[in-house]
PDB file of C-alpha atoms in Angstrom:
ATOM      1  CA  MET A   1      -7.483  16.360  -0.839  1.00 42.00           C
ATOM      2  CA  LYS A   2      -4.890  16.725   2.300  1.00 52.00           C
ATOM      3  CA  THR A   3      -0.649  16.863   1.303  1.00 57.00           C
ATOM      4  CA  MET A   4       0.999  13.145   3.463  1.00 67.00           C
ATOM      5  CA  SER A   5       2.445  13.837   6.810  1.00 65.00           C
ATOM      6  CA  GLU A   6       5.160  11.744   5.858  1.00 74.00           C
ATOM      7  CA  LYS A   7       9.045  14.051   5.871  1.00 78.00           C
ATOM      8  CA  ALA A   8       9.427  14.090   1.774  1.00 84.00           C
ATOM      9  CA  GLY A   9      12.832  12.318   0.748  1.00 87.00           C
ATOM     10  CA  VAL A  10      13.983   9.905   3.137  1.00 89.00           C
ATOM     11  CA  THR A  11      13.318   5.697   4.005  1.00 93.00           C
ATOM     12  CA  PHE A  12      11.376   5.208   6.359  1.00 95.00           C
ATOM     13  CA  SER A  13       8.668   2.565   7.424  1.00 96.00           C
ATOM     14  CA  ILE A  14       5.387   3.190   7.604  1.00 96.00           C
ATOM     15  CA  ALA A  15       5.701  -0.619  10.287  1.00 96.00           C
ATOM     16  CA  LYS A  16       7.767   0.790  12.907  1.00 96.00           C
ATOM     17  CA  ASP A  17       6.617   4.570  12.621  1.00 95.00           C
ATOM     18  CA  ASN A  18       3.704   2.718  13.747  1.00 96.00           C
ATOM     19  CA  PRO A  19       3.699   0.816  16.135  1.00 96.00           C
ATOM     20  CA  ALA A  20       1.326  -1.151  17.856  1.00 96.00           C
ATOM     21  CA  ILE A  21       0.528  -1.202  20.885  1.00 96.00           C
ATOM     22  CA  ALA A  22      -0.636  -3.458  23.527  1.00 93.00           C
ATOM     23  CA  HIS A  23      -4.957  -3.626  23.140  1.00 93.00           C
ATOM     24  CA  CYS A  24      -4.756  -0.624  22.022  1.00 96.00           C
ATOM     25  CA  THR A  25      -6.427   0.345  18.496  1.00 97.00           C
ATOM     26  CA  ILE A  26      -4.149   2.658  16.649  1.00 97.00           C
ATOM     27  CA  SER A  27      -5.243   4.436  13.128  1.00 97.00           C
ATOM     28  CA  LYS A  28      -3.556   7.537  11.120  1.00 95.00           C
ATOM     29  CA  GLU A  29      -4.957   9.776   8.773  1.00 93.00           C
ATOM     30  CA  VAL A  30      -2.622  10.397   5.962  1.00 91.00           C
ATOM     31  CA  ILE A  31      -5.272  11.589   3.289  1.00 87.00           C
ATOM     32  CA  GLY A  32      -8.598  11.863   4.167  1.00 85.00           C
ATOM     33  CA  GLY A  33     -11.616  12.734   2.178  1.00 83.00           C
ATOM     34  CA  PRO A  34     -13.261  10.190  -0.137  1.00 79.00           C
ATOM     35  CA  HIS A  35     -10.187   7.854  -1.344  1.00 82.00           C
ATOM     36  CA  ALA A  36      -9.035   8.545   2.757  1.00 89.00           C
ATOM     37  CA  ILE A  37      -5.603   6.719   3.530  1.00 92.00           C
ATOM     38  CA  ASN A  38      -5.120   5.546   7.487  1.00 95.00           C
ATOM     39  CA  TYR A  39      -2.444   3.460   9.190  1.00 97.00           C
ATOM     40  CA  PHE A  40      -3.776   0.980  10.913  1.00 98.00           C
ATOM     41  CA  SER A  41      -1.832  -0.061  14.605  1.00 98.00           C
ATOM     42  CA  LEU A  42      -2.973  -3.758  16.682  1.00 98.00           C
ATOM     43  CA  GLY A  43      -1.345  -4.705  19.183  1.00 97.00           C
ATOM     44  CA  GLU A  44      -2.109  -8.644  20.697  1.00 96.00           C
ATOM     45  CA  ASP A  45      -5.371  -9.377  21.258  1.00 96.00           C
ATOM     46  CA  THR A  46      -7.497  -6.708  18.504  1.00 96.00           C
ATOM     47  CA  ASP A  47     -10.696  -6.078  17.507  1.00 96.00           C
ATOM     48  CA  ILE A  48     -12.349  -3.262  15.107  1.00 96.00           C
ATOM     49  CA  SER A  49     -15.544  -4.539  15.533  1.00 95.00           C
ATOM     50  CA  ALA A  50     -17.203  -5.262  12.064  1.00 95.00           C
ATOM     51  CA  GLU A  51     -19.247  -1.816  10.396  1.00 94.00           C
ATOM     52  CA  ILE A  52     -21.153  -1.895   7.327  1.00 94.00           C
ATOM     53  CA  HIS A  53     -19.185   0.680   4.556  1.00 89.00           C
ATOM     54  CA  PRO A  54     -20.198   1.467   0.849  1.00 87.00           C
ATOM     55  CA  TYR A  55     -16.910   1.320   0.043  1.00 89.00           C
ATOM     56  CA  HIS A  56     -14.213  -1.094  -0.962  1.00 92.00           C
ATOM     57  CA  LYS A  57     -11.127  -0.976   1.989  1.00 93.00           C
ATOM     58  CA  PHE A  58      -8.049  -1.574  -0.332  1.00 95.00           C
ATOM     59  CA  ILE A  59      -5.375  -3.522   2.930  1.00 97.00           C
ATOM     60  CA  ILE A  60      -1.884  -3.087   2.401  1.00 97.00           C
ATOM     61  CA  VAL A  61      -0.482  -5.282   6.005  1.00 98.00           C
ATOM     62  CA  ASN A  62       3.104  -3.952   6.586  1.00 97.00           C
ATOM     63  CA  GLU A  63       3.957  -5.945   8.590  1.00 97.00           C
ATOM     64  CA  GLY A  64       2.368  -8.994  11.503  1.00 97.00           C
ATOM     65  CA  GLU A  65      -1.112 -10.828  10.908  1.00 98.00           C
ATOM     66  CA  LEU A  66      -3.649  -9.772  10.557  1.00 98.00           C
ATOM     67  CA  GLU A  67      -7.836 -11.365  10.010  1.00 98.00           C
ATOM     68  CA  VAL A  68     -10.499  -9.328   8.083  1.00 98.00           C
ATOM     69  CA  TYR A  69     -13.808 -10.752   8.877  1.00 97.00           C
ATOM     70  CA  THR A  70     -17.451 -10.354   7.891  1.00 94.00           C
ATOM     71  CA  ASN A  71     -19.963 -10.688  10.586  1.00 89.00           C
ATOM     72  CA  THR A  72     -21.665 -13.716   8.513  1.00 89.00           C
ATOM     73  CA  GLY A  73     -18.395 -15.731   9.387  1.00 90.00           C
ATOM     74  CA  GLU A  74     -16.351 -15.228   6.264  1.00 94.00           C
ATOM     75  CA  SER A  75     -12.495 -14.589   7.225  1.00 96.00           C
ATOM     76  CA  TRP A  76      -9.374 -13.382   5.249  1.00 97.00           C
ATOM     77  CA  LEU A  77      -5.986 -14.399   6.991  1.00 98.00           C
ATOM     78  CA  LEU A  78      -3.763 -11.251   6.126  1.00 98.00           C
ATOM     79  CA  HIS A  79       0.527 -11.766   6.698  1.00 98.00           C
ATOM     80  CA  THR A  80       2.830  -8.776   5.231  1.00 97.00           C
ATOM     81  CA  LEU A  81       2.756  -7.903   2.032  1.00 97.00           C
ATOM     82  CA  ASP A  82      -0.393  -9.081   2.070  1.00 97.00           C
ATOM     83  CA  GLY A  83      -3.265  -6.941   0.053  1.00 96.00           C
ATOM     84  CA  LEU A  84      -7.198  -7.683   0.233  1.00 96.00           C
ATOM     85  CA  MET A  85     -10.230  -5.590  -1.186  1.00 94.00           C
ATOM     86  CA  THR A  86     -12.846  -5.967   0.379  1.00 94.00           C
ATOM     87  CA  PRO A  87     -16.613  -6.535  -0.725  1.00 90.00           C
ATOM     88  CA  SER A  88     -18.189  -3.569   0.413  1.00 88.00           C
ATOM     89  CA  ASP A  89     -21.680  -2.726   1.641  1.00 88.00           C
ATOM     90  CA  ILE A  90     -21.532  -5.333   3.894  1.00 92.00           C
ATOM     91  CA  ALA A  91     -20.133  -5.309   7.080  1.00 95.00           C
ATOM     92  CA  ILE A  92     -15.937  -5.801   7.807  1.00 96.00           C
ATOM     93  CA  GLY A  93     -13.466  -6.135  10.746  1.00 97.00           C
ATOM     94  CA  MET A  94      -9.877  -6.430  11.691  1.00 97.00           C
ATOM     95  CA  ARG A  95      -8.600  -8.550  14.620  1.00 97.00           C
ATOM     96  CA  THR A  96      -5.259 -10.290  15.274  1.00 97.00           C
ATOM     97  CA  LYS A  97      -4.249 -12.280  17.787  1.00 96.00           C
ATOM     98  CA  THR A  98      -0.250 -10.353  17.753  1.00 96.00           C
ATOM     99  CA  SER A  99       0.444  -7.501  16.232  1.00 97.00           C
ATOM    100  CA  ALA A 100      -0.754  -5.848  13.033  1.00 98.00           C
ATOM    101  CA  VAL A 101       0.284  -3.001  11.199  1.00 98.00           C
ATOM    102  CA  TYR A 102      -1.495  -2.018   8.125  1.00 98.00           C
ATOM    103  CA  THR A 103      -2.174   1.254   5.473  1.00 97.00           C
ATOM    104  CA  GLU A 104      -6.042   0.938   4.162  1.00 96.00           C
ATOM    105  CA  ILE A 105      -7.043   2.833   1.228  1.00 93.00           C
ATOM    106  CA  GLN A 106     -10.859   3.561   0.501  1.00 91.00           C
ATOM    107  CA  ILE A 107     -11.726   2.017  -3.002  1.00 89.00           C
ATOM    108  CA  ARG A 108     -15.815   3.712  -4.282  1.00 82.00           C
ATOM    109  CA  SER A 109     -17.514   0.953  -6.265  1.00 70.00           C
ATOM    110  CA  GLU A 110     -17.379   2.104  -9.361  1.00 68.00           C
ATOM    111  CA  GLU A 111     -14.011   3.061  -9.306  1.00 73.00           C
ATOM    112  CA  ILE A 112     -11.505   1.564 -11.912  1.00 67.00           C
ATOM    113  CA  MET A 113      -9.855  -2.097 -11.149  1.00 77.00           C
ATOM    114  CA  ASN A 114      -7.977  -4.278 -12.817  1.00 85.00           C
ATOM    115  CA  SER A 115      -8.935  -7.591 -12.807  1.00 86.00           C
ATOM    116  CA  VAL A 116      -6.657  -9.636 -11.719  1.00 87.00           C
ATOM    117  CA  ILE A 117      -8.247  -8.273  -8.451  1.00 89.00           C
ATOM    118  CA  LYS A 118     -11.061 -10.043  -7.003  1.00 89.00           C
ATOM    119  CA  ALA A 119     -12.792  -9.225  -4.066  1.00 88.00           C
ATOM    120  CA  GLY A 120     -12.359 -11.110  -1.266  1.00 92.00           C
ATOM    121  CA  GLU A 121      -9.405 -12.194  -2.039  1.00 94.00           C
ATOM    122  CA  VAL A 122      -6.083 -12.280  -0.283  1.00 96.00           C
ATOM    123  CA  PHE A 123      -2.800 -11.560  -2.708  1.00 96.00           C
ATOM    124  CA  LYS A 124       0.867 -11.211  -1.931  1.00 96.00           C
ATOM    125  CA  LEU A 125       1.207  -7.966  -3.843  1.00 95.00           C
ATOM    126  CA  ALA A 126       4.829  -9.021  -5.132  1.00 96.00           C
ATOM    127  CA  ASP A 127       2.971 -11.752  -6.866  1.00 96.00           C
ATOM    128  CA  LEU A 128       0.606 -10.429  -9.095  1.00 95.00           C
ATOM    129  CA  LEU A 129       3.785  -9.731 -12.258  1.00 96.00           C
ATOM    130  CA  PRO A 130       6.362 -11.540 -13.487  1.00 97.00           C
ATOM    131  CA  TYR A 131       9.836  -9.962 -13.673  1.00 98.00           C
ATOM    132  CA  GLN A 132      11.565 -10.378 -17.373  1.00 98.00           C
ATOM    133  CA  GLU A 133      14.999  -9.560 -18.343  1.00 98.00           C
ATOM    134  CA  GLY A 134      15.904  -6.452 -19.097  1.00 97.00           C
ATOM    135  CA  ARG A 135      12.588  -5.007 -19.262  1.00 98.00           C
ATOM    136  CA  ILE A 136       9.932  -2.758 -16.837  1.00 98.00           C
ATOM    137  CA  VAL A 137       6.873  -4.558 -15.358  1.00 98.00           C
ATOM    138  CA  ASN A 138       3.779  -2.653 -14.223  1.00 96.00           C
ATOM    139  CA  MET A 139      -0.304  -3.250 -13.554  1.00 95.00           C
ATOM    140  CA  ASP A 140      -1.803  -0.903 -11.895  1.00 93.00           C
ATOM    141  CA  ILE A 141      -4.227  -1.848  -9.668  1.00 92.00           C
ATOM    142  CA  VAL A 142      -6.750   0.445  -9.338  1.00 89.00           C
ATOM    143  CA  ASN A 143      -7.255   3.965 -10.937  1.00 85.00           C
ATOM    144  CA  ASN A 144      -9.911   7.026 -10.782  1.00 82.00           C
ATOM    145  CA  ASP A 145      -9.635  10.608 -10.705  1.00 81.00           C
ATOM    146  CA  SER A 146      -8.345  11.290  -7.695  1.00 82.00           C
ATOM    147  CA  MET A 147      -5.494   7.973  -6.576  1.00 86.00           C
ATOM    148  CA  LYS A 148      -3.863   5.243  -8.991  1.00 90.00           C
ATOM    149  CA  PHE A 149      -2.184   2.373  -7.287  1.00 93.00           C
ATOM    150  CA  VAL A 150       0.928   0.543  -9.669  1.00 95.00           C
ATOM    151  CA  VAL A 151       2.279  -2.628  -8.853  1.00 97.00           C
ATOM    152  CA  MET A 152       6.791  -2.539 -10.731  1.00 98.00           C
ATOM    153  CA  SER A 153       8.873  -4.858 -11.235  1.00 98.00           C
ATOM    154  CA  PHE A 154      11.460  -4.032 -12.631  1.00 98.00           C
ATOM    155  CA  ASP A 155      14.658  -5.716 -14.127  1.00 98.00           C
ATOM    156  CA  LYS A 156      18.352  -5.278 -12.615  1.00 98.00           C
ATOM    157  CA  GLY A 157      20.460  -2.582 -14.257  1.00 97.00           C
ATOM    158  CA  THR A 158      17.169  -1.570 -15.433  1.00 98.00           C
ATOM    159  CA  GLY A 159      15.357   1.771 -13.676  1.00 97.00           C
ATOM    160  CA  LEU A 160      13.304   4.798 -14.938  1.00 95.00           C
ATOM    161  CA  SER A 161      14.812   8.521 -15.647  1.00 95.00           C
ATOM    162  CA  GLU A 162      14.363  11.464 -13.849  1.00 94.00           C
ATOM    163  CA  HIS A 163      10.939  12.412 -13.613  1.00 92.00           C
ATOM    164  CA  ALA A 164       9.083  14.732 -10.908  1.00 90.00           C
ATOM    165  CA  ALA A 165       5.695  14.251  -9.591  1.00 80.00           C
ATOM    166  CA  PRO A 166       2.471  14.655 -10.644  1.00 82.00           C
ATOM    167  CA  GLY A 167       0.904  13.859  -7.270  1.00 87.00           C
ATOM    168  CA  GLU A 168       2.865  12.676  -3.854  1.00 90.00           C
ATOM    169  CA  ALA A 169       3.082   9.623  -3.254  1.00 92.00           C
ATOM    170  CA  ILE A 170       4.677   6.262  -1.288  1.00 94.00           C
ATOM    171  CA  ILE A 171       6.633   3.739  -2.596  1.00 96.00           C
ATOM    172  CA  PHE A 172       6.037   0.166  -0.993  1.00 97.00           C
ATOM    173  CA  ALA A 173       8.999  -1.792  -1.633  1.00 98.00           C
ATOM    174  CA  LEU A 174       8.208  -5.486  -2.623  1.00 98.00           C
ATOM    175  CA  ASP A 175      10.582  -7.486  -3.357  1.00 98.00           C
ATOM    176  CA  GLY A 176      15.144  -6.845  -3.777  1.00 98.00           C
ATOM    177  CA  GLU A 177      16.334  -3.025  -3.211  1.00 98.00           C
ATOM    178  CA  ALA A 178      16.941  -0.913  -5.273  1.00 98.00           C
ATOM    179  CA  VAL A 179      17.889   2.785  -5.297  1.00 98.00           C
ATOM    180  CA  ILE A 180      15.551   5.574  -5.992  1.00 97.00           C
ATOM    181  CA  THR A 181      17.654   9.367  -6.145  1.00 96.00           C
ATOM    182  CA  TYR A 182      15.307  11.923  -5.411  1.00 94.00           C
ATOM    183  CA  GLU A 183      15.792  15.370  -5.691  1.00 92.00           C
ATOM    184  CA  GLY A 184      19.865  14.608  -6.444  1.00 93.00           C
ATOM    185  CA  VAL A 185      20.390  12.476  -3.419  1.00 95.00           C
ATOM    186  CA  ASP A 186      20.640   8.692  -3.681  1.00 96.00           C
ATOM    187  CA  HIS A 187      18.192   6.834  -1.075  1.00 96.00           C
ATOM    188  CA  VAL A 188      18.222   2.721  -0.138  1.00 97.00           C
ATOM    189  CA  ILE A 189      15.624   1.561  -0.162  1.00 97.00           C
ATOM    190  CA  LYS A 190      14.673  -2.696   0.366  1.00 97.00           C
ATOM    191  CA  ALA A 191      12.132  -5.039   0.276  1.00 96.00           C
ATOM    192  CA  GLY A 192       9.567  -3.313   3.219  1.00 95.00           C
ATOM    193  CA  GLU A 193      10.331  -0.427   3.523  1.00 97.00           C
ATOM    194  CA  ASN A 194       8.813   2.955   2.018  1.00 97.00           C
ATOM    195  CA  PHE A 195       9.602   6.024   0.237  1.00 96.00           C
ATOM    196  CA  HIS A 196       7.324   9.428  -0.061  1.00 93.00           C
ATOM    197  CA  PHE A 197       7.010  11.513  -2.891  1.00 91.00           C
ATOM    198  CA  ALA A 198       6.155  15.736  -2.936  1.00 90.00           C
ATOM    199  CA  ARG A 199       3.846  16.472  -5.374  1.00 89.00           C
ATOM    200  CA  GLY A 200       6.902  18.079  -8.221  1.00 91.00           C
ATOM    201  CA  GLY A 201       9.494  16.762  -6.399  1.00 91.00           C
ATOM    202  CA  LYS A 202      12.533  14.894  -9.267  1.00 93.00           C
ATOM    203  CA  HIS A 203      13.472  11.029  -8.411  1.00 94.00           C
ATOM    204  CA  ALA A 204      14.482   8.436 -10.611  1.00 96.00           C
ATOM    205  CA  VAL A 205      15.181   4.964  -9.722  1.00 97.00           C
ATOM    206  CA  LYS A 206      17.815   2.307 -10.034  1.00 98.00           C
ATOM    207  CA  ALA A 207      16.833  -1.726  -9.755  1.00 98.00           C
ATOM    208  CA  THR A 208      20.733  -2.764  -7.980  1.00 97.00           C
ATOM    209  CA  CYS A 209      18.928  -6.386  -8.108  1.00 98.00           C
ATOM    210  CA  GLN A 210      16.051  -7.310  -8.685  1.00 98.00           C
ATOM    211  CA  PHE A 211      13.287  -5.361  -6.987  1.00 98.00           C
ATOM    212  CA  LYS A 212       9.669  -4.870  -7.237  1.00 98.00           C
ATOM    213  CA  MET A 213       7.212  -1.834  -6.415  1.00 98.00           C
ATOM    214  CA  GLY A 214       4.077  -0.429  -5.098  1.00 97.00           C
ATOM    215  CA  LEU A 215       3.528   2.988  -6.358  1.00 95.00           C
ATOM    216  CA  LEU A 216       0.928   4.578  -3.973  1.00 94.00           C
ATOM    217  CA  LEU A 217       0.106   8.152  -6.119  1.00 91.00           C
ATOM    218  CA  THR A 218      -1.968  10.668  -4.899  1.00 88.00           C
ATOM    219  CA  LEU A 219      -3.669  13.265  -7.951  1.00 82.00           C
ATOM    220  CA  GLU A 220      -5.584  15.915  -6.869  1.00 66.00           C
TER     221      GLU A 220
END
């Protein structure tokens, strides 16, 4: 699995770093291999024709409005910070009337998925789990030998003490605000922003208010 291209230890925005260009489709490989991670930017009136793949596509919309459709007439409309696990082995396409930037993660059909995620159902990532007073709540969404995606909620004042990342990771801030301390430097992160941990990077998380995030962690 190759190294992620983002600079580690800084707050960034997938949407702002991958702006759409009118009437064009742009793709950027973040991680290759059987669990590939890609960013896609679709300009207005753009269509990626429906294709059949032997895997699910886990879609996270970073910004804009995206329609995911099949060649049999089904479609799902996603907005910023919505997620969708597409069905596998049927033709799936993407299109937008305005523009959209999204992250796509390949998930093999035999891999472990949380039963709350149903293929073909749009969900708001931040709504997958609640806040609990004085507690941190986490939910594994996908888990395999190569990567995992976890959603976490932090009540105000809670956090994770400093530890090292076992692999490279990207944070998707979903709600609220927190401070990420990375290699001794504090970084404020707000909903809609992202952060990259390098493998072995020492970091801590402290919620300055109620905070939710998705964590995409590579394990190879």
